[in-house]
Tab-separated table of N, CA and C in Angstrom:
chain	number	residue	atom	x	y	z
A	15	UNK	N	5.360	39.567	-31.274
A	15	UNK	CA	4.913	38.199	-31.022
A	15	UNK	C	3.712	38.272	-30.083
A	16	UNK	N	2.610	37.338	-30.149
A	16	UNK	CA	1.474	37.592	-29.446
A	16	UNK	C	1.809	37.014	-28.345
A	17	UNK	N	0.809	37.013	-26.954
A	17	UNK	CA	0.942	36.553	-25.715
A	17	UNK	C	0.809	35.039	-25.731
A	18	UNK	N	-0.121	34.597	-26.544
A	18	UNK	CA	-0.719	33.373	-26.734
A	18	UNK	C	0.839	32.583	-27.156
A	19	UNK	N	1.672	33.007	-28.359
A	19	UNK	CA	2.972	32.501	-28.602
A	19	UNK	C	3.909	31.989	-27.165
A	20	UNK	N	3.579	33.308	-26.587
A	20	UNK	CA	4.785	32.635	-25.543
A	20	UNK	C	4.430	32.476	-24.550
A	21	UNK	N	2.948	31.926	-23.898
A	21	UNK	CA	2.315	31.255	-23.216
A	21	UNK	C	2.973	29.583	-23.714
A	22	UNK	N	3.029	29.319	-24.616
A	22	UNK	CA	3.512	27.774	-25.171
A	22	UNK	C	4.765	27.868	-24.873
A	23	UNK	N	5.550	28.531	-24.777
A	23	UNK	CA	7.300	28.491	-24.728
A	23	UNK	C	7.166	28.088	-23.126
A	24	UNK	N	8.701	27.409	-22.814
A	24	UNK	CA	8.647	26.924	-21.400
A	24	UNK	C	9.802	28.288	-21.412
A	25	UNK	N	9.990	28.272	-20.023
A	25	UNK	CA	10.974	29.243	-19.303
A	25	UNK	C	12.485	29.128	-20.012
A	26	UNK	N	13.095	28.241	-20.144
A	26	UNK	CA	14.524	28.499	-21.072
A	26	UNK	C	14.247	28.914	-22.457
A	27	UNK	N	13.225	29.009	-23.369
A	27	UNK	CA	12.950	29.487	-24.149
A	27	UNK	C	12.569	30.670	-24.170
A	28	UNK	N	11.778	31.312	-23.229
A	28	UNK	CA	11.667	32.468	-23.085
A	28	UNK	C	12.352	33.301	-22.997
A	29	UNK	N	13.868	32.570	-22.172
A	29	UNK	CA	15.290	33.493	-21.453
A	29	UNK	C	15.741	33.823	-22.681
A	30	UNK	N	15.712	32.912	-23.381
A	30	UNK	CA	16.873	33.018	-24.639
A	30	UNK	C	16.226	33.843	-25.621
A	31	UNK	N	14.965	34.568	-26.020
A	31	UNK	CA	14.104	35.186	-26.605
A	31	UNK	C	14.392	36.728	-25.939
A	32	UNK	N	14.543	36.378	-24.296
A	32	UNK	CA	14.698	37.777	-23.981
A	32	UNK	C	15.634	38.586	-24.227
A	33	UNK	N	17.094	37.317	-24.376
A	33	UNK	CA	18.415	38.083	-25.216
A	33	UNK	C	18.483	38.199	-26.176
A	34	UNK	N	17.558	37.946	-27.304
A	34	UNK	CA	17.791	38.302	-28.770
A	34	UNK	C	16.724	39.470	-29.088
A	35	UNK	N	15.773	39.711	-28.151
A	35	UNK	CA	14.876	40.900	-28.486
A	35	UNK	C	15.650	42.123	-27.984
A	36	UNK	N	15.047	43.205	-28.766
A	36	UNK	CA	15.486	44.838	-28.636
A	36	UNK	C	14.683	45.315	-28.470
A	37	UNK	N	13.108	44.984	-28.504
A	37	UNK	CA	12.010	46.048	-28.559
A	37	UNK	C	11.707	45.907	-26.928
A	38	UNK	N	11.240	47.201	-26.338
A	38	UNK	CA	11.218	47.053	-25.174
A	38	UNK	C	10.209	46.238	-24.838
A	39	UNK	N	8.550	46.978	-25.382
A	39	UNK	CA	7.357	46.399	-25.058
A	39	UNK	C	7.692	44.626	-25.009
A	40	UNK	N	8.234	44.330	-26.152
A	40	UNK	CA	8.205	42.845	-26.379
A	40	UNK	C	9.103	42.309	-25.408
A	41	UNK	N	10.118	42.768	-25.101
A	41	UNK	CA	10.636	42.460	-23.398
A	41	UNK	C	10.173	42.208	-22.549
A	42	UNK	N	9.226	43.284	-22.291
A	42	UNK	CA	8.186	43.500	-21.046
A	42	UNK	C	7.413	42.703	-20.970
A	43	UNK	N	6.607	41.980	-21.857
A	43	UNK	CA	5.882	41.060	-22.510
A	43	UNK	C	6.446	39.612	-22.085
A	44	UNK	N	7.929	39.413	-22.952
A	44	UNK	CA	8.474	38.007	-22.067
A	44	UNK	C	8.714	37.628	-20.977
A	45	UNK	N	9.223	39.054	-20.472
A	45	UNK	CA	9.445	38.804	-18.692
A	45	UNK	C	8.067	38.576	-17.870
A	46	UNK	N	7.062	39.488	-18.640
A	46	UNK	CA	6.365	39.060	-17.823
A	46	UNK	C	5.289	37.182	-17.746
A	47	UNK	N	5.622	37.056	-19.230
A	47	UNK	CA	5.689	35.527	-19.478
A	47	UNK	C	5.983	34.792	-18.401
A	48	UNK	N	7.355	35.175	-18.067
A	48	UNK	CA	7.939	34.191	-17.254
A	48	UNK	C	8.195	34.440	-15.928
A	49	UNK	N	7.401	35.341	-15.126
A	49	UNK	CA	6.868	35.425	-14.681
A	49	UNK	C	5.567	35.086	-13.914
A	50	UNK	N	4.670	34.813	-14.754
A	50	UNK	CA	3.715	33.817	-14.572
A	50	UNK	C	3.931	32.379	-14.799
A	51	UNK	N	5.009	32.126	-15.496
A	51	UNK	CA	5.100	30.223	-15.415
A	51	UNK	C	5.832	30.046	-14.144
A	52	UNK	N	6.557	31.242	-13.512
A	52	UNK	CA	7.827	31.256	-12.562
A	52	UNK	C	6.348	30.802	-10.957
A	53	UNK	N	5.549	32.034	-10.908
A	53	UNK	CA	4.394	31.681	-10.004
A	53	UNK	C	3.506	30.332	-10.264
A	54	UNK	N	3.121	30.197	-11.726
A	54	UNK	CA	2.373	28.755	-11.330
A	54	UNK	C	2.648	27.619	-11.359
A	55	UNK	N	4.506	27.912	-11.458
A	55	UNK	CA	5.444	26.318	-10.901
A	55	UNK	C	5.612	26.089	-9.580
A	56	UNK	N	5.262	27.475	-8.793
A	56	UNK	CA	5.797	27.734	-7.023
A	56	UNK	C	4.077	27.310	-6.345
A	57	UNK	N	2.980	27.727	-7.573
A	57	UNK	CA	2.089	26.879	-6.953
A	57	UNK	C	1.630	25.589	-6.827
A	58	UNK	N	2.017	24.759	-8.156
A	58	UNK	CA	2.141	23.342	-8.183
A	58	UNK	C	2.763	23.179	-7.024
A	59	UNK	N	4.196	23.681	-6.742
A	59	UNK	CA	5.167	22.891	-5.706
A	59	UNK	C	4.305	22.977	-4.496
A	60	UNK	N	3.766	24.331	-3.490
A	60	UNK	CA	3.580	24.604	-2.625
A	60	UNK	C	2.022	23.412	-2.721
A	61	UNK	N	1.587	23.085	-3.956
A	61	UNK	CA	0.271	22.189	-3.574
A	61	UNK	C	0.729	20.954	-3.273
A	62	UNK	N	1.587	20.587	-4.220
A	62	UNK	CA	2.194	18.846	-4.003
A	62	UNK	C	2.995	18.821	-2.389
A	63	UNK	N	3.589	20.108	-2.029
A	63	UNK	CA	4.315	19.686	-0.344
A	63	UNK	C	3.496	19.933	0.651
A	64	UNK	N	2.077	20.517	0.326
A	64	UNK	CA	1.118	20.259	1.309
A	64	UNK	C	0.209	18.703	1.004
A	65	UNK	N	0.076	18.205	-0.374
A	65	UNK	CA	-0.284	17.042	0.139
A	65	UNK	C	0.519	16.088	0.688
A	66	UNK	N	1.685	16.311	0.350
A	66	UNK	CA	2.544	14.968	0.879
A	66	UNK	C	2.542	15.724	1.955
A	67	UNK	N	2.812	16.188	2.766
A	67	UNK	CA	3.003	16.599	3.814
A	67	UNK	C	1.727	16.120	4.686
A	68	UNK	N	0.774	16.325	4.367
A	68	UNK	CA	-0.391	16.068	5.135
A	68	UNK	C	-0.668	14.555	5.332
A	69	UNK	N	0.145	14.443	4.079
A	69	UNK	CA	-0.330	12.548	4.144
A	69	UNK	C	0.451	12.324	4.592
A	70	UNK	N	1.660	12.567	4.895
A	70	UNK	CA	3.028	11.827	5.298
A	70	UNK	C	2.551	11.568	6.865
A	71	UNK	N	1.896	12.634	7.108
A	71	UNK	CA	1.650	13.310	9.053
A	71	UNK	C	1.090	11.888	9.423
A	72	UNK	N	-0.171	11.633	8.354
A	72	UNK	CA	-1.000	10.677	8.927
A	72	UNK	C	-0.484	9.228	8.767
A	73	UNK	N	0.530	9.250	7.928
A	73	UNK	CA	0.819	7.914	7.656
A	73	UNK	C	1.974	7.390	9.086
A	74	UNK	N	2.711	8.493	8.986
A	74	UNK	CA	3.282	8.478	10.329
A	74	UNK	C	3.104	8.050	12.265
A	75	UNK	N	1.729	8.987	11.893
A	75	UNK	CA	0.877	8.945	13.034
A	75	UNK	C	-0.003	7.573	13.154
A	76	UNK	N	0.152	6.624	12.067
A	76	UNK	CA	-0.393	5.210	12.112
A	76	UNK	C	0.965	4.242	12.571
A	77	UNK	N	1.806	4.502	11.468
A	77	UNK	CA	3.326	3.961	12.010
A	77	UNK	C	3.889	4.037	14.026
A	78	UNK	N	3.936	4.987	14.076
A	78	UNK	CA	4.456	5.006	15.414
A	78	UNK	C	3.485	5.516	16.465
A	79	UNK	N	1.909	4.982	16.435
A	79	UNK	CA	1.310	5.073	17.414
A	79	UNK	C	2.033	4.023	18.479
A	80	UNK	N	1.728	2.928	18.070
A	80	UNK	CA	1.913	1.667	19.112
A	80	UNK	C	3.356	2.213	19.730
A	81	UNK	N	4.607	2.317	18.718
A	81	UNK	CA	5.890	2.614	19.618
A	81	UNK	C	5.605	3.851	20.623
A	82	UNK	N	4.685	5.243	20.371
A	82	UNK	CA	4.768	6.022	21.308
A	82	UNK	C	3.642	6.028	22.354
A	83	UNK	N	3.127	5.514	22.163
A	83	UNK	CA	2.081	4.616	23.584
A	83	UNK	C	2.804	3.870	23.987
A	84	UNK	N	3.664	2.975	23.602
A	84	UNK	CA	4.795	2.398	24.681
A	84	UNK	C	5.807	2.979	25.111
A	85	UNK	N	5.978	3.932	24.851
A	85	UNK	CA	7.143	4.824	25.291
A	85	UNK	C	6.990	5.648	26.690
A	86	UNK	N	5.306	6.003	25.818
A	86	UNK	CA	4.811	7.086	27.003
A	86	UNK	C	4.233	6.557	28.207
A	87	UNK	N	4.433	4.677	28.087
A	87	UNK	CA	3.872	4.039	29.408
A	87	UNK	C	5.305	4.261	29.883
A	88	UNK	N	6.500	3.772	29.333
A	88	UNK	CA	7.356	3.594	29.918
A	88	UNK	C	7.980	4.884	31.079
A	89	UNK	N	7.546	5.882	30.134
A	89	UNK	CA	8.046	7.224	30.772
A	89	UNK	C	7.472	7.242	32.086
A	90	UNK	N	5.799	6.948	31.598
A	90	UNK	CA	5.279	6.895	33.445
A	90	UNK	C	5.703	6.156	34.098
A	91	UNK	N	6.186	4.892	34.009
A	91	UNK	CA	6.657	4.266	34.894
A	91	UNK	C	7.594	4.682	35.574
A	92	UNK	N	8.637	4.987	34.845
A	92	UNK	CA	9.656	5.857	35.262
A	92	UNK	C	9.465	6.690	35.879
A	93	UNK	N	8.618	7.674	35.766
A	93	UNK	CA	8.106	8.850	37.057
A	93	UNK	C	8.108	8.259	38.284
A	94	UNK	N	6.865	6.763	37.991
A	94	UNK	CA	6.312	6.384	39.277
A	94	UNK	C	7.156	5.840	40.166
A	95	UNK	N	8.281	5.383	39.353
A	95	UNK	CA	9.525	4.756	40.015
A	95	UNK	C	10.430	6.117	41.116
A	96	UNK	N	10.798	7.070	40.200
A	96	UNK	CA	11.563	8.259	40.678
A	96	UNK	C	11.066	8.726	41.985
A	97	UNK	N	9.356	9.259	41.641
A	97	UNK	CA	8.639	9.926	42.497
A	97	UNK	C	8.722	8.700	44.120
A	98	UNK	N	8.674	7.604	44.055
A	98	UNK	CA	8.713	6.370	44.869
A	98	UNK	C	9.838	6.976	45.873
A	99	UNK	N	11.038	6.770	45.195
A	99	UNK	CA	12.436	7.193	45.593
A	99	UNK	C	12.930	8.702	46.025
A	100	UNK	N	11.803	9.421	45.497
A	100	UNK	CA	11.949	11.035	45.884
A	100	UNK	C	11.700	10.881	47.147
A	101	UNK	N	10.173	10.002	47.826
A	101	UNK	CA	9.595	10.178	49.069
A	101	UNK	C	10.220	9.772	50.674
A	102	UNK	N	11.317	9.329	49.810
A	102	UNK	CA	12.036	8.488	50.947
A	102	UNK	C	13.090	9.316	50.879
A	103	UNK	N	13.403	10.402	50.322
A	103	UNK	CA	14.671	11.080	50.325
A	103	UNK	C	14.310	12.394	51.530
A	104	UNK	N	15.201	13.073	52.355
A	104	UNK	CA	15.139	14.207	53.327
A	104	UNK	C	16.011	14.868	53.103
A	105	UNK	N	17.224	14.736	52.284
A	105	UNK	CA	18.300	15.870	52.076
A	105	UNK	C	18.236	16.101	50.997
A	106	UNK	N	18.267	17.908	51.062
A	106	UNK	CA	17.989	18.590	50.102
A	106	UNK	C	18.993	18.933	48.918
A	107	UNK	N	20.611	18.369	50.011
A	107	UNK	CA	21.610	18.588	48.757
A	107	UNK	C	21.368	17.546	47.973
A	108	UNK	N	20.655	16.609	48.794
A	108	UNK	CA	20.802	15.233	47.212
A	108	UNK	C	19.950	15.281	46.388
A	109	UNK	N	18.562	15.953	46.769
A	109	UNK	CA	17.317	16.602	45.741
A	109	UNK	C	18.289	17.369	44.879
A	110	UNK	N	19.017	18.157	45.154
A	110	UNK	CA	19.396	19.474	44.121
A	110	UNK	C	20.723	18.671	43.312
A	111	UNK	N	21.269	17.673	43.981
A	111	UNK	CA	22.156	16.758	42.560
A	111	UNK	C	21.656	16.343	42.056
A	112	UNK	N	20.835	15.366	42.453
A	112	UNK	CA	19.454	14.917	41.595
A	112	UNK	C	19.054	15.400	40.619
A	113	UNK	N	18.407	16.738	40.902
A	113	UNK	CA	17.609	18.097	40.253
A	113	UNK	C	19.088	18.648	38.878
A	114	UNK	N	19.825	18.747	39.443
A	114	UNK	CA	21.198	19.053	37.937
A	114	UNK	C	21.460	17.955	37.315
A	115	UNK	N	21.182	16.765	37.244
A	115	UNK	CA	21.611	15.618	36.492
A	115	UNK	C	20.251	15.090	35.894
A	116	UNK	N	18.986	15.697	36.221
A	116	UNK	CA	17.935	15.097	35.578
A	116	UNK	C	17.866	16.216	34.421
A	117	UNK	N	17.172	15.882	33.247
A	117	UNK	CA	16.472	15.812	31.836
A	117	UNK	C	15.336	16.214	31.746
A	118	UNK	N	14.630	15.146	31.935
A	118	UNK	CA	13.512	15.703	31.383
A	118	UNK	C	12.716	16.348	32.373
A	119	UNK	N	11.921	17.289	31.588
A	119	UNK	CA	11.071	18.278	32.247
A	119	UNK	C	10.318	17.531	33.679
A	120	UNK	N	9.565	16.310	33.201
A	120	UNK	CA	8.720	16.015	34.180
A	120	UNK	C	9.642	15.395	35.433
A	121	UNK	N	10.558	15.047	35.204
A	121	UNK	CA	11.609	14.588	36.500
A	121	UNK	C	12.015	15.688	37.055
A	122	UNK	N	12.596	17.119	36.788
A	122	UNK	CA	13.169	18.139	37.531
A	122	UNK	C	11.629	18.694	38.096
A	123	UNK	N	10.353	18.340	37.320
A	123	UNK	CA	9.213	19.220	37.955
A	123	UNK	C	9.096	18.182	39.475
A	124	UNK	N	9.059	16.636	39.255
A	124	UNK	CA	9.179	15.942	40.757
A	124	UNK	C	10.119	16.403	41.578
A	125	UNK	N	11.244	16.367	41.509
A	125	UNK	CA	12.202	16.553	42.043
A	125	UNK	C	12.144	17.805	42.542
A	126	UNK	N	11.461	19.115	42.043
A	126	UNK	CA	11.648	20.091	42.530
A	126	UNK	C	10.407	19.871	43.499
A	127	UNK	N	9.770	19.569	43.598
A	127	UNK	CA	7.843	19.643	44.007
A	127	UNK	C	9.044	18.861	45.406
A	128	UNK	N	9.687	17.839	45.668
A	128	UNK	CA	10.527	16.933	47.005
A	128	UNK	C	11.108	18.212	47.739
A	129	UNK	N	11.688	19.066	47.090
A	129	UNK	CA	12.685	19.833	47.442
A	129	UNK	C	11.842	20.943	48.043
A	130	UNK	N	10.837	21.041	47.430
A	130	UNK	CA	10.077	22.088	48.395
A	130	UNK	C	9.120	21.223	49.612
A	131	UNK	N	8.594	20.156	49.074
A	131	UNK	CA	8.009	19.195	50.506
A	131	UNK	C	9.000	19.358	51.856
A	132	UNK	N	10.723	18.871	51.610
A	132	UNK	CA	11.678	18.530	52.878
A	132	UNK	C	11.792	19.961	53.357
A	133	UNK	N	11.699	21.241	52.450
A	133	UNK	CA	11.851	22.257	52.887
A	133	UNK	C	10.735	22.776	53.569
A	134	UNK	N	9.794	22.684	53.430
A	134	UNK	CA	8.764	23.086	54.372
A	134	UNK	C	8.248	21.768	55.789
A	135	UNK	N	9.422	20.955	55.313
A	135	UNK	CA	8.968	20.361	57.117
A	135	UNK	C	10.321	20.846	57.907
A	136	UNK	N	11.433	21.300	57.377
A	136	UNK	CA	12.351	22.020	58.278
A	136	UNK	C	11.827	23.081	59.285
């Protein structure tokens, strides 16, 4: 059978061709058929999940600008609030309960920055 033949066959046709053939070459021939439809189905896919993917990013990044600009005011506020309440604090065991019950990064980085201020006016 020529190459051109089973260039037109889709992949379950090919399988089932490969169990009724005996000749080796012509084996070698289908597998490698399917083979190449096997790679330029993994390249369609890998093209279509980089465009959606790329578009999804941006469509996203239009969606939840406004919510994460308000988020990320809120967060500062919250610092500015904490850091407020750090300055008025002098004991270091209550910095370091403080310091084990806080989260996020930028609160244990205040909290630690207090803990070394009260410690260097001892």
């Amino acid at each position: 059978m020529a190459d051109e033949a089973l260039a037109g066959l889709d992949e379950g046709a090919l399988r089932k061709l490969l169990e009724v053939t005996a000749d080796l070459a012509e084996r070698r021939r289908i597998r490698s058929a399917i083979r190449e439809l096997q790679r330029q189905e993994l390249e369609r896919e890998e093209e279509a999940l980089a465009s959606k993917r790329f578009r999804a990013e941006r469509q996203d990044n239009k969606e939840n600008w406004l919510h994460s600009q308000q988020r990320e005011a809120e967060q500062q506020a919250a610092l500015a609030r904490l850091a407020g309440r750090l300055e008025s604090m002098n004991d270091v065991e209550e910095l370091t309960t403080l310091l084990r019950s806080a989260g996020e990064y930028e609160e244990r980085k205040l909290i630690r920055a207090a803990i070394r201020r009260v410690r260097a006016q001892e």
